[in-house]
Structure formats: C-alpha cells, structure tokens
C-alpha cells in the first residue's frame, strides 16, 4: 500500500465524519482526537469527534488496513516487538 492509498483511506474517513450529522442536534462533528487501536486483533483508526454545536461526543471506528500491512512486514522481518 502506498502513501497515496493511505491518504485516500484517511480522507474517506473524514468524509464520513463530515457527512454524519450529530445524533443529538444535527450539527457537524469535528475530529478532536485520533488513535490507532486493535479491536479483536484488527487495527482500527479510532476518531473521537465532538459536535461543533452542542458538544456531543461520538466515536468513529474505521478499519486500518495500512496498519495491518506494516505489522505484517515487521513480523516478516523479525522486527516486531
């Protein structure tokens, strides 16, 4: 996977966030924090978002295939800790 592919994945995540109205007031979410975490041993981007109008918090979870690919390469090279 190339850097361009990774950026396209991340852009698509932000498009989803930007097109999801707040479930409380219908306002727009903005990304407050972004982390990578394993869910059932599968890497995910975890994006904590906050509504710009009412402050409601929502967590978006997106599969992160680029993290999985990096993890597999490290394992193959024997550099995984």
Coordinates of N, CA, C and O in Angstrom, one line a residue, residues 1-75:
X1 N 0.8 -1.2 0.0 CA 0.0 0.0 0.0 C 0.9 1.2 0.0 O 1.8 1.3 0.8
X2 N 0.6 2.2 -0.8 CA 1.4 3.4 -1.0 C 0.9 4.5 0.0 O -0.2 4.4 0.5
X3 N 1.7 5.5 0.1 CA 1.3 6.7 0.9 C 0.0 7.3 0.4 O -0.9 7.7 1.1
X4 N -0.1 7.3 -1.0 CA -1.4 7.8 -1.6 C -2.6 7.0 -1.2 O -3.6 7.5 -0.9
X5 N -2.4 5.7 -1.2 CA -3.5 4.8 -0.8 C -3.9 5.1 0.7 O -5.1 5.1 1.0
X6 N -2.9 5.2 1.6 CA -3.2 5.5 3.0 C -3.9 6.8 3.1 O -4.9 6.9 3.8
X7 N -3.5 7.9 2.4 CA -4.1 9.2 2.4 C -5.6 9.1 1.9 O -6.5 9.7 2.5
X8 N -5.8 8.3 0.9 CA -7.2 8.1 0.4 C -8.1 7.4 1.5 O -9.3 7.8 1.6
X9 N -7.6 6.5 2.2 CA -8.3 5.8 3.3 C -8.7 6.9 4.4 O -9.8 7.0 4.8
X10 N -7.7 7.7 4.8 CA -7.9 8.7 5.8 C -8.9 9.7 5.3 O -9.8 10.2 6.1
X11 N -8.7 10.2 4.1 CA -9.7 11.2 3.5 C -11.1 10.6 3.5 O -12.1 11.3 3.8
X12 N -11.3 9.3 3.2 CA -12.6 8.8 3.2 C -13.2 8.7 4.6 O -14.4 8.9 4.8
X13 N -12.4 8.5 5.6 CA -12.8 8.5 7.0 C -13.4 9.9 7.3 O -14.4 10.0 7.9
X14 N -12.6 11.0 6.9 CA -13.1 12.3 7.2 C -14.3 12.7 6.5 O -15.2 13.5 7.0
X15 N -14.5 12.2 5.3 CA -15.7 12.4 4.5 C -16.9 11.8 5.2 O -18.0 12.5 5.3
X16 N -16.7 10.6 5.8 CA -17.8 10.0 6.5 C -18.2 10.8 7.8 O -19.3 11.1 8.0
X17 N -17.1 11.3 8.5 CA -17.3 12.1 9.7 C -18.1 13.4 9.3 O -19.0 13.8 9.9
X18 N -17.6 14.0 8.3 CA -18.2 15.3 7.9 C -19.6 15.2 7.3 O -20.3 16.2 7.4
X19 N -20.0 14.0 6.8 CA -21.3 13.8 6.3 C -22.2 13.1 7.3 O -23.4 12.8 7.0
X20 N -21.8 13.0 8.5 CA -22.6 12.4 9.6 C -23.1 13.5 10.5 O -22.3 14.1 11.2
X21 N -24.4 13.8 10.5 CA -24.9 14.8 11.4 C -24.9 14.3 12.9 O -25.1 13.1 13.2
X22 N -24.8 15.2 13.8 CA -24.9 14.9 15.2 C -26.2 14.3 15.5 O -27.3 14.8 15.1
X23 N -26.2 13.2 16.2 CA -27.4 12.4 16.6 C -28.3 13.2 17.6 O -29.4 12.8 17.8
X24 N -27.7 14.2 18.2 CA -28.5 15.0 19.2 C -29.1 16.2 18.6 O -30.3 16.4 18.8
X25 N -28.3 17.0 17.9 CA -28.9 18.3 17.4 C -28.8 18.5 15.9 O -29.3 19.5 15.4
X26 N -28.1 17.5 15.2 CA -28.0 17.7 13.7 C -26.8 18.5 13.3 O -26.6 18.7 12.1
X27 N -26.0 19.0 14.2 CA -24.8 19.8 13.9 C -23.7 18.9 13.3 O -23.9 17.8 13.0
X28 N -22.6 19.6 13.1 CA -21.4 18.9 12.4 C -20.4 18.5 13.4 O -20.1 19.2 14.4
X29 N -19.8 17.3 13.2 CA -18.8 16.8 14.0 C -17.4 17.3 13.5 O -17.2 17.5 12.3
X30 N -16.5 17.5 14.5 CA -15.1 17.7 14.1 C -14.2 16.8 14.9 O -14.6 16.3 16.0
X31 N -13.1 16.4 14.3 CA -12.2 15.4 14.9 C -11.5 16.0 16.0 O -10.8 17.1 15.8
X32 N -11.6 15.5 17.2 CA -10.9 16.0 18.4 C -9.7 15.2 18.7 O -8.7 15.8 19.2
X33 N -9.7 13.9 18.4 CA -8.6 13.0 18.8 C -8.6 11.8 17.8 O -9.7 11.3 17.5
X34 N -7.4 11.4 17.4 CA -7.3 10.2 16.5 C -6.3 9.2 17.1 O -5.2 9.7 17.5
X35 N -6.7 8.0 17.2 CA -5.8 7.0 17.8 C -5.9 5.7 16.9 O -6.9 5.5 16.2
X36 N -4.9 4.9 17.0 CA -4.9 3.5 16.4 C -5.0 2.5 17.5 O -4.3 2.6 18.5
X37 N -6.0 1.6 17.4 CA -6.2 0.6 18.4 C -6.6 -0.7 17.7 O -7.0 -0.8 16.6
X38 N -6.4 -1.8 18.5 CA -6.7 -3.1 18.0 C -8.1 -3.5 18.5 O -8.3 -3.4 19.7
X39 N -9.0 -3.9 17.7 CA -10.3 -4.4 18.0 C -10.4 -5.8 17.5 O -10.3 -6.0 16.3
X40 N -10.5 -6.8 18.4 CA -10.4 -8.2 18.0 C -9.2 -8.5 17.2 O -9.3 -9.2 16.2
X41 N -8.0 -7.9 17.6 CA -6.7 -8.1 16.9 C -6.7 -7.5 15.5 O -5.9 -7.9 14.6
X42 N -7.6 -6.6 15.2 CA -7.7 -6.0 13.9 C -7.5 -4.5 14.1 O -8.2 -3.9 14.9
X43 N -6.5 -3.9 13.4 CA -6.2 -2.5 13.6 C -7.3 -1.6 13.1 O -7.8 -1.8 12.0
X44 N -7.6 -0.6 13.9 CA -8.6 0.4 13.5 C -8.1 1.8 13.9 O -7.4 2.0 14.8
X45 N -8.6 2.8 13.0 CA -8.4 4.2 13.4 C -9.6 4.5 14.3 O -10.8 4.2 13.9
X46 N -9.4 5.1 15.4 CA -10.4 5.5 16.4 C -10.4 7.0 16.4 O -9.5 7.6 16.8
X47 N -11.5 7.6 15.9 CA -11.6 9.0 15.8 C -12.7 9.5 16.8 O -13.8 9.2 16.6
X48 N -12.2 10.3 17.8 CA -13.1 10.8 18.8 C -13.5 12.2 18.2 O -12.7 13.1 18.0
X49 N -14.8 12.4 18.0 CA -15.3 13.6 17.4 C -16.3 14.3 18.4 O -16.9 13.7 19.2
X50 N -16.4 15.6 18.2 CA -17.3 16.4 19.0 C -18.1 17.3 18.1 O -17.7 17.8 17.1
X51 N -19.4 17.4 18.4 CA -20.3 18.3 17.7 C -19.9 19.7 17.9 O -19.8 20.2 19.1
X52 N -19.8 20.5 16.9 CA -19.4 21.9 17.0 C -20.6 22.7 17.5 O -20.3 23.9 18.0
X53 N -21.8 22.2 17.5 CA -22.9 23.0 18.0 C -23.2 22.7 19.5 O -23.3 23.6 20.3
X54 N -23.4 21.4 19.8 CA -23.9 21.0 21.2 C -22.8 20.4 22.0 O -23.0 20.1 23.2
X55 N -21.7 20.0 21.5 CA -20.6 19.3 22.2 C -20.8 17.8 22.4 O -19.9 17.2 23.1
X56 N -21.8 17.2 21.8 CA -22.0 15.8 21.9 C -20.8 15.1 21.3 O -20.3 15.4 20.3
X57 N -20.3 14.0 22.0 CA -19.1 13.3 21.6 C -19.6 12.0 20.9 O -20.5 11.3 21.4
X58 N -18.9 11.7 19.8 CA -19.2 10.4 19.1 C -17.8 9.8 18.7 O -16.9 10.5 18.3
X59 N -17.7 8.5 18.8 CA -16.5 7.8 18.4 C -16.8 7.0 17.1 O -17.7 6.3 17.0
X60 N -15.9 7.3 16.2 CA -16.0 6.6 14.9 C -14.8 5.6 14.9 O -13.7 5.9 15.2
X61 N -15.1 4.4 14.4 CA -14.1 3.3 14.3 C -14.0 2.9 12.8 O -15.0 2.6 12.2
X62 N -12.8 2.9 12.3 CA -12.6 2.6 10.9 C -11.5 1.5 10.8 O -10.4 1.7 11.4
X63 N -11.7 0.5 10.0 CA -10.6 -0.5 9.8 C -9.4 0.2 9.1 O -9.5 1.1 8.3
X64 N -8.2 -0.1 9.6 CA -7.0 0.5 9.1 C -6.1 -0.6 8.5 O -5.2 -1.1 9.1
X65 N -6.3 -0.9 7.2 CA -5.6 -1.9 6.6 C -4.1 -1.6 6.4 O -3.2 -2.5 6.4
X66 N -3.8 -0.3 6.4 CA -2.4 0.1 6.2 C -1.6 -0.2 7.5 O -0.4 -0.6 7.4
X67 N -2.2 -0.2 8.7 CA -1.5 -0.6 9.9 C -1.3 -2.1 9.9 O -0.2 -2.5 10.3
X68 N -2.3 -2.8 9.5 CA -2.1 -4.3 9.4 C -1.0 -4.7 8.5 O -0.2 -5.5 8.8
X69 N -0.8 -4.0 7.4 CA 0.2 -4.2 6.4 C 1.6 -4.0 7.0 O 2.5 -4.7 6.9
X70 N 1.7 -2.9 7.7 CA 3.0 -2.5 8.4 C 3.3 -3.6 9.4 O 4.5 -4.0 9.5
X71 N 2.3 -4.0 10.2 CA 2.5 -5.0 11.2 C 3.0 -6.3 10.6 O 3.9 -6.9 11.1
X72 N 2.4 -6.7 9.5 CA 2.8 -8.0 8.8 C 4.2 -7.9 8.3 O 5.0 -8.8 8.4
X73 N 4.6 -6.7 7.8 CA 6.0 -6.5 7.3 C 7.0 -6.6 8.4 O 8.1 -7.3 8.3
X74 N 6.7 -6.0 9.5 CA 7.6 -6.1 10.7 C 7.8 -7.5 11.2 O 8.9 -8.0 11.5
X75 N 6.6 -8.3 11.2 CA 6.7 -9.6 11.7 C 7.5 -10.5 10.7 O 8.3 -11.3 11.2

